[in-house]
Short mmCIF file of C-alpha atoms and ligand atoms in Angstrom, two decimals:
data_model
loop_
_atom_site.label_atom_id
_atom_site.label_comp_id
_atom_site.label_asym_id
_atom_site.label_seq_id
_atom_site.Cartn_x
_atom_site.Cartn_y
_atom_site.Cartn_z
CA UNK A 681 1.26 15.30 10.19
CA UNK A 682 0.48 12.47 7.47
CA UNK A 683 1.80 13.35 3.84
CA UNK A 684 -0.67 13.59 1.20
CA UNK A 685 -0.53 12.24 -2.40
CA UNK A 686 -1.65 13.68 -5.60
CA UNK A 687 -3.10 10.96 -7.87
CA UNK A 688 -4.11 12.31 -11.54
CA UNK A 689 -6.74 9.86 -13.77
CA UNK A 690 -8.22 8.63 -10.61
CA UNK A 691 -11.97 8.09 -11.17
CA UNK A 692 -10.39 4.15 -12.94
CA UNK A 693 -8.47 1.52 -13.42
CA UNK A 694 -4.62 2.08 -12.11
CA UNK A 695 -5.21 5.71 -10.58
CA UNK A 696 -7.95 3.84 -8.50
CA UNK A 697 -5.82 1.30 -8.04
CA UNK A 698 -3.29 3.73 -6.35
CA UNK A 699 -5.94 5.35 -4.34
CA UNK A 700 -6.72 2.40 -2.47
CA UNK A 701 -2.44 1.38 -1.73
CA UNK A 702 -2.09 5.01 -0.79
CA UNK A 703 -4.84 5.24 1.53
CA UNK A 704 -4.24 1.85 3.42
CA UNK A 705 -0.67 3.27 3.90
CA UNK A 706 -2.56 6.24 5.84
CA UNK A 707 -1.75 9.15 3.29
CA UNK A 708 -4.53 11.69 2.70
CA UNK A 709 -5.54 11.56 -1.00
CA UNK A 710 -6.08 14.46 -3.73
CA UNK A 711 -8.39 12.54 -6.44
CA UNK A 712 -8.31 14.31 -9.81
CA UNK A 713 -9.73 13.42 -13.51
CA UNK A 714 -12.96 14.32 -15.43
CA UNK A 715 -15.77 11.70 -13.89
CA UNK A 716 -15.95 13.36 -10.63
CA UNK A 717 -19.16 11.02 -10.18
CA UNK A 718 -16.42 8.04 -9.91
CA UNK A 719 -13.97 9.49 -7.71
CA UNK A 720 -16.79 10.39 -5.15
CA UNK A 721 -17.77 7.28 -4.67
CA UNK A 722 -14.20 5.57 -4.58
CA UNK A 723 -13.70 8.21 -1.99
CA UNK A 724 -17.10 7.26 0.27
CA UNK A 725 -15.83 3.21 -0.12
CA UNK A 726 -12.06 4.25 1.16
CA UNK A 727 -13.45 6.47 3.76
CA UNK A 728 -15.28 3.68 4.93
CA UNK A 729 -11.97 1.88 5.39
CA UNK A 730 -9.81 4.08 6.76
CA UNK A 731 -9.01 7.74 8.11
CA UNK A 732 -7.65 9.38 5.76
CA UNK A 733 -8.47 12.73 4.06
CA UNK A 734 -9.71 12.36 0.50
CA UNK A 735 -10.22 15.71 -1.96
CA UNK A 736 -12.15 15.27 -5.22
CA UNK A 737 -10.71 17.76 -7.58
CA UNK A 738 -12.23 17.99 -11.33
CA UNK A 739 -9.22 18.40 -14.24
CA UNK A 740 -9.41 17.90 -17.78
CA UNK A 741 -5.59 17.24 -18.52
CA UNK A 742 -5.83 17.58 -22.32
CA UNK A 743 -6.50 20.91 -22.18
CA UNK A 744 -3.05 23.27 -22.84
CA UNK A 745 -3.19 24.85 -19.31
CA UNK A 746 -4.98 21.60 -17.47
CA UNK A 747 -2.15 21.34 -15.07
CA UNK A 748 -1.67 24.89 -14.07
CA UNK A 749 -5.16 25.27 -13.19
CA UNK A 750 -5.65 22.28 -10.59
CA UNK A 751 -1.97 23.12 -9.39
CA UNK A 752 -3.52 26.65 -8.70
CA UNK A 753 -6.90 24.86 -7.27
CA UNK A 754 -4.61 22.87 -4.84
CA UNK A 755 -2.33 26.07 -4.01
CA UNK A 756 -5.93 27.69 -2.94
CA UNK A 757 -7.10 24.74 -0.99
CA UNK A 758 -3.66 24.91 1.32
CA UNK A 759 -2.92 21.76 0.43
CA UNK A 760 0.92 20.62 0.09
CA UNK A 761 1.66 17.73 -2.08
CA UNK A 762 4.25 15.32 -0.70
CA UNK A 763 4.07 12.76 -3.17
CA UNK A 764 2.57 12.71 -6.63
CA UNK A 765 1.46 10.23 -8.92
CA UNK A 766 1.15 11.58 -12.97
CA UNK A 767 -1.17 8.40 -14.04
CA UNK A 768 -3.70 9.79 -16.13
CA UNK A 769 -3.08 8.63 -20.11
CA UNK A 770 -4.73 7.57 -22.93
CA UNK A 771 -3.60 6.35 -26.67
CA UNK A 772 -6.16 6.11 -30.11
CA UNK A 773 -5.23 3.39 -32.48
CA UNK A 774 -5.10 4.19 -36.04
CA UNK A 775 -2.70 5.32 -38.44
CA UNK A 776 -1.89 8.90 -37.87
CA UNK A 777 -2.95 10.53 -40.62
CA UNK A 778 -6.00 9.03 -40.05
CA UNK A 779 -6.59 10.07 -36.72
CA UNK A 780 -8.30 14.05 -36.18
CA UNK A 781 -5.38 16.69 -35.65
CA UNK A 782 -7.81 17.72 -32.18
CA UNK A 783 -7.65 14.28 -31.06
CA UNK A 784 -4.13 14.17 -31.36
CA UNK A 785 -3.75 17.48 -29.72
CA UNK A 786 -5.91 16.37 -26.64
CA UNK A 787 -3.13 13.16 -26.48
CA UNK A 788 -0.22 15.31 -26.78
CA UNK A 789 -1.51 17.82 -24.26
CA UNK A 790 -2.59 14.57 -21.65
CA UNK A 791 0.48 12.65 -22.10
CA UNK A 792 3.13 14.72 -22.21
CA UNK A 793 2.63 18.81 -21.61
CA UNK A 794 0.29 18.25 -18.76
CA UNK A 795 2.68 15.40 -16.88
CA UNK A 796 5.59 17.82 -17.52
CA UNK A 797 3.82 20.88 -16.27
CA UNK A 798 2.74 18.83 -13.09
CA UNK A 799 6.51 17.85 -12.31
CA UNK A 800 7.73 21.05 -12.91
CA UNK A 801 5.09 22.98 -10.61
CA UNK A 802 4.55 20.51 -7.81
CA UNK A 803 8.45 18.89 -8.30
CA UNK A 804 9.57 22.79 -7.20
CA UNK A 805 7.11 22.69 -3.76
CA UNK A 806 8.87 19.44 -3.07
CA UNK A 807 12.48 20.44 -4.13
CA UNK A 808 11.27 24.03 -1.46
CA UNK A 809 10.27 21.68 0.96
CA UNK A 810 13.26 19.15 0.87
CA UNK A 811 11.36 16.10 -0.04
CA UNK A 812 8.94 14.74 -2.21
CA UNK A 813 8.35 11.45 -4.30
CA UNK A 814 7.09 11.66 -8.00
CA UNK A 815 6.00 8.35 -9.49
CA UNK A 816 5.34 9.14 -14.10
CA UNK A 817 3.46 6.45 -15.57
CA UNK A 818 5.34 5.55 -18.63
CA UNK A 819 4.71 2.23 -20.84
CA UNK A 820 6.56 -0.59 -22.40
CA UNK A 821 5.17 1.33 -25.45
CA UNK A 822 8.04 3.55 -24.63
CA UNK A 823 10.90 0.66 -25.21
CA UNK A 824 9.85 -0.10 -29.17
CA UNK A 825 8.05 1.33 -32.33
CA UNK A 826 4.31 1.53 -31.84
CA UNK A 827 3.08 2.08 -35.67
CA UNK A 828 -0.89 2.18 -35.68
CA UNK A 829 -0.57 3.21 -31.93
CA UNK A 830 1.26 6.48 -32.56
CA UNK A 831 1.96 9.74 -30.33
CA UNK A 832 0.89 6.98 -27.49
CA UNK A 833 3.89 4.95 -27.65
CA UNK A 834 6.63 8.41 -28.32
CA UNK A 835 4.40 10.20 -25.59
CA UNK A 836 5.22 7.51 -23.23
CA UNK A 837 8.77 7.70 -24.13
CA UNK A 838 9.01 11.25 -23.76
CA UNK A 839 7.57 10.85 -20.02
CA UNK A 840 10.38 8.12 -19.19
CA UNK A 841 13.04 10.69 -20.82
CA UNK A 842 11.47 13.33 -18.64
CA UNK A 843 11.81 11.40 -16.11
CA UNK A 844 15.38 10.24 -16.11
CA UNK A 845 16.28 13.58 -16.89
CA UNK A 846 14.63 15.36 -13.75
CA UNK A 847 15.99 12.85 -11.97
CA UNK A 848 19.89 13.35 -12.10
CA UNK A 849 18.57 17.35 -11.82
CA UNK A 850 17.10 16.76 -8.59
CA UNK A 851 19.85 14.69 -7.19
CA UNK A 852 20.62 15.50 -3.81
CA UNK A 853 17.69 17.20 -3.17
CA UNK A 854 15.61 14.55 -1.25
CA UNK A 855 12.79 14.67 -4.33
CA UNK A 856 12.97 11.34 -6.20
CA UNK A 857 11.05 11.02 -9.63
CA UNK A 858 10.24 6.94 -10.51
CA UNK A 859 8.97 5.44 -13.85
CA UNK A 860 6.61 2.49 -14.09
CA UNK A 861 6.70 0.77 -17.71
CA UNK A 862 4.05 -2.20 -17.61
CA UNK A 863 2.94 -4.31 -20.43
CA UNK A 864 -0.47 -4.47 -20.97
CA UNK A 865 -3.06 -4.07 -17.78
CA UNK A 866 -6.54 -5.05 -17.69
CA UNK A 867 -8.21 -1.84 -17.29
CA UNK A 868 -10.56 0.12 -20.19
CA UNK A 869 -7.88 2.30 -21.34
CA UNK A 870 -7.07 -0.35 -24.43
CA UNK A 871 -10.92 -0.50 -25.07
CA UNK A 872 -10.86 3.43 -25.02
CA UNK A 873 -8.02 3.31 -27.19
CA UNK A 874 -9.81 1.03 -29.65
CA UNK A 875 -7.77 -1.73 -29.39
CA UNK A 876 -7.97 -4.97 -27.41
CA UNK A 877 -6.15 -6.45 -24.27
CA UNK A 878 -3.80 -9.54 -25.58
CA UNK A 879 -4.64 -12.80 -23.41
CA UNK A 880 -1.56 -12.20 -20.55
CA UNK A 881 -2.62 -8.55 -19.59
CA UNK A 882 -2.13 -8.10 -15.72
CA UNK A 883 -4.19 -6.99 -12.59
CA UNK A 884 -3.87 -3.81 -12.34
CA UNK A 885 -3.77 -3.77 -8.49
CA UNK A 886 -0.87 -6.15 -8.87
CA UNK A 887 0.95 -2.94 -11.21
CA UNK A 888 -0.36 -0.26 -9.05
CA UNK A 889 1.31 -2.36 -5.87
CA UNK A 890 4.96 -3.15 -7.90
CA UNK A 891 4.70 1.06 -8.67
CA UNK A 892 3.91 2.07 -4.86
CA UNK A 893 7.11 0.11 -4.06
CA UNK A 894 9.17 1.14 -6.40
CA UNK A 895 8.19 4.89 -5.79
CA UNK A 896 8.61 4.34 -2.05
CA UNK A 897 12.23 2.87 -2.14
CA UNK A 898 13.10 5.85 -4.91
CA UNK A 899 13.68 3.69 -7.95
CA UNK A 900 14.42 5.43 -11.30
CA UNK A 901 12.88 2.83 -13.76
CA UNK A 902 10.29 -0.46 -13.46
CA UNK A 903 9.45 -2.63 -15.98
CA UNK A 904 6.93 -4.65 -13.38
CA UNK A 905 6.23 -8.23 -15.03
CA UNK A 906 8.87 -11.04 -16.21
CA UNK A 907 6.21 -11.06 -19.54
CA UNK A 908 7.20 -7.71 -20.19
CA UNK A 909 10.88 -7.63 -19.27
CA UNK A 910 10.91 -10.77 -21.36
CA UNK A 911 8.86 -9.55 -24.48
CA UNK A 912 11.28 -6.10 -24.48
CA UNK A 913 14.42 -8.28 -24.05
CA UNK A 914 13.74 -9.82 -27.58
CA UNK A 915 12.37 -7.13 -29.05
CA UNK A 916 15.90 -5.98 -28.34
CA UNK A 917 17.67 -8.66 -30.32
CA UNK A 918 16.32 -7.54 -33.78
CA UNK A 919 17.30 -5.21 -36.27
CA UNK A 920 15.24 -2.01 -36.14
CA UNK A 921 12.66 -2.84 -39.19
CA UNK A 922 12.16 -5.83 -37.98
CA UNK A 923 10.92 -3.99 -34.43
CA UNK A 924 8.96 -1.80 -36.95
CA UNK A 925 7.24 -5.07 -38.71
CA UNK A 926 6.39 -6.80 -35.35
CA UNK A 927 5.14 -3.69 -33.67
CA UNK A 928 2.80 -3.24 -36.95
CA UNK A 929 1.57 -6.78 -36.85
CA UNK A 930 1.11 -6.89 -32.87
CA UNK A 931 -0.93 -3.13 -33.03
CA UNK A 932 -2.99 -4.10 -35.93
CA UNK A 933 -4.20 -7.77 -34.61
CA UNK A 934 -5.12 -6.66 -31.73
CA UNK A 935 -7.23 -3.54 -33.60
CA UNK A 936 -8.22 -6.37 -35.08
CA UNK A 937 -9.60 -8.48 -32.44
CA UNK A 938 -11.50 -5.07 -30.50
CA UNK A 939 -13.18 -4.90 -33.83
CA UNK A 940 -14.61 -8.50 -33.60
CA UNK A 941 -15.45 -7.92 -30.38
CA UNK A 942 -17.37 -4.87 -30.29
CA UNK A 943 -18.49 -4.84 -34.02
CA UNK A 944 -21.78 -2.63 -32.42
CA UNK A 945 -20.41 0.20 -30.57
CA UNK A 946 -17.24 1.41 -33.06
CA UNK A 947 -13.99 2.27 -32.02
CA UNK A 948 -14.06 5.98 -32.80
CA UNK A 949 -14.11 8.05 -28.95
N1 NAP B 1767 -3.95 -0.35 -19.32
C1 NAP B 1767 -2.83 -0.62 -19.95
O1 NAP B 1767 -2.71 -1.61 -20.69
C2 NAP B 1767 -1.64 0.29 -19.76
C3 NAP B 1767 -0.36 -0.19 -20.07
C4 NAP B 1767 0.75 0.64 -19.87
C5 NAP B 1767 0.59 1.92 -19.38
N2 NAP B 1767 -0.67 2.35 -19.09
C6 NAP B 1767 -0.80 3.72 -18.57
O2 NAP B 1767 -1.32 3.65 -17.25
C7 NAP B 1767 -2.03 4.85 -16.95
C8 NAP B 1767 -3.40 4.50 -16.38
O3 NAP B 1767 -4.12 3.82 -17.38
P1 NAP B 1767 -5.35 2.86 -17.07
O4 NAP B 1767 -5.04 1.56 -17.68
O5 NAP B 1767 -5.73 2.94 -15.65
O6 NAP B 1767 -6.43 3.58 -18.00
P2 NAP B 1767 -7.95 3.99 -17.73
O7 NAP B 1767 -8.63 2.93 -16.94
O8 NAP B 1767 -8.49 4.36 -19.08
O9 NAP B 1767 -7.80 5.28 -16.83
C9 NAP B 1767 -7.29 6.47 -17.35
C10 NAP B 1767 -7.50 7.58 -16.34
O10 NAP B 1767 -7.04 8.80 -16.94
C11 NAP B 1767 -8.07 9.79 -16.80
N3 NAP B 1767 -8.07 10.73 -17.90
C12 NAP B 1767 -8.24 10.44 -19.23
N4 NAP B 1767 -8.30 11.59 -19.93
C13 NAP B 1767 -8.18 12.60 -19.04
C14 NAP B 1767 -8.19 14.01 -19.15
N5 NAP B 1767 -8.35 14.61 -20.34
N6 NAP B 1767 -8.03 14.75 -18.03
C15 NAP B 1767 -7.88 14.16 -16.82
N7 NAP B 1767 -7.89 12.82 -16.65
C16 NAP B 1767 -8.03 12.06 -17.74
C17 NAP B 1767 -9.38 8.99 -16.79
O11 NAP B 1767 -10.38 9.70 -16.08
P3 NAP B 1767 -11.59 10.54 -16.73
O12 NAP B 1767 -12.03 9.81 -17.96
O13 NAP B 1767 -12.58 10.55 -15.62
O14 NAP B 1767 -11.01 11.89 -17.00
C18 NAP B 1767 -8.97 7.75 -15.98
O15 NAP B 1767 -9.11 8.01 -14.61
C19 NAP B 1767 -2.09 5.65 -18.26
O16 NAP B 1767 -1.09 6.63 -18.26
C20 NAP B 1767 -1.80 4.60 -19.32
O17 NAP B 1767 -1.26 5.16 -20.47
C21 NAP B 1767 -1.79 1.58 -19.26
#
């Protein structure tokens, strides 16, 4: 029997991304994220490609108990996850004391409770069933100070902390739980965020490949372009206000630039 793969934030840019790998590799897919609209008709264009199982399942992540209820959706359905991917993510620029105490909430809930409570249901099914692969999208954001880009940048370091840590916990047990940290990836998200993409952001088929890989061979931790291993590296070298000053400058021009670009629609979500 083929294994099937649980991909979370599906319905755009990387999740879709994954869809695609995972289906070409012949795994039957479970689609989930708000805009069910988009994920049925990624599913119809992959179905047209190849025969593989695909099940559109509506979650809204930033809710407290998001996870539990499509974990209990896909417990209903039968279905047994074999591999998951926790992609789904978002970040709001702004200072944050500026930014709404519900938006916040919604990030904290998406980026970090909702991941955690996804690896901890579906990581115990796998750990039961003596195998499973979890792939956590984390973020260079995780590696240095994000001011005006906050709770994105320490949720994403919580989720490569998680990670790490459930990783020497399920040593042994034939469950392997990977990290992806890319740089900047052409997608909306940064537009959602209300920020914009700096000139070398990659294709994000090219991220979603480097993260099927890594997941496949059971890495624990990706940083997946030489710009971004680079850029971290000498980040590295400076004295920790300096990180502070340069992640300021960096978060605000490019606040800066979305402005100029869309001066029409706003930046507020
Ligand atoms: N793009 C970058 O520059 C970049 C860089 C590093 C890391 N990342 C990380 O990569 C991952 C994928 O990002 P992306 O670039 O593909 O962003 P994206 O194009 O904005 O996609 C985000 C996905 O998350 C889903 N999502 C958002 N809020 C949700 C909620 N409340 N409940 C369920 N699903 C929700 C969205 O679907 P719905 O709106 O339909 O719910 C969408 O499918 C994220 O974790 C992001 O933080 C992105």
């Amino acid at each position: 029997m083929g294994q099937t793969v649980l991909i979370t934030g599906a319905s755009g840019g990387l999740g879709a991304e994954f869809a695609g790998i995972f289906a070409a590799e012949g795994f039957d897919l479970v689609l989930t994220a708000r805009q069910t609209d988009k994920m049925e008709k990624l599913a119809s264009r992959l179905h047209e490609k190849y025969p593989v199982k695909i099940t559109v399942l509506f979650s809204d992540l930033s809710r407290p108990d998001g996870a539990k209820i499509l974990y209990e959706e896909i417990s209903e359905r039968g279905i047994l996850i074999d591999q998951l991917v926790n992609n789904a993510g978002a970040g709001k620029a702004g200072r944050t004391i500026d930014i709404s105490p519900e938006i916040l909430n919604d990030l904290i809930n998406l980026n970090m409770v909702s991941v955690t409570m996804l690896c901890r249901l579906i990581g115990a099914d796998m750990e039961r069933q003596g195998y499973g692969k979890i792939l956590n999208i984390s973020s260079s954001a995780a590696l240095f100070p994000d001011p005006w880009f906050n709770v994105y940048g320490p949720s994403k370091s919580f989720v490569l902390a998680l990670t790490e840590a459930m990783r020497g916990e399920l040593a042994g047990s034939g469950v392997t739980v990977t990290a992806l940290c890319p740089g900047p990836i052409r997608t909306g998200w940064a537009e959602n965020a209300g920020k914009a993409y700096p000139v070398i952001a990659a294709d994000p088929r090219k991220i979603a490949r480097i993260g099927y890989r890594a997941m496949q061979r059971g890495a624990l931790k990706v940083l997946p372009t030489f710009s971004t291993k680079a850029g971290i590296f000498f980040l590295s070298l400076l004295p920790d206000p300096l990180k502070v000053a340069v992640g300021s400058c960096w978060q605000r021009a490019m606040i800066r630039k979305e402005k100029k670009n869309a001066p029409a629609q706003g930046n507020e979500r």
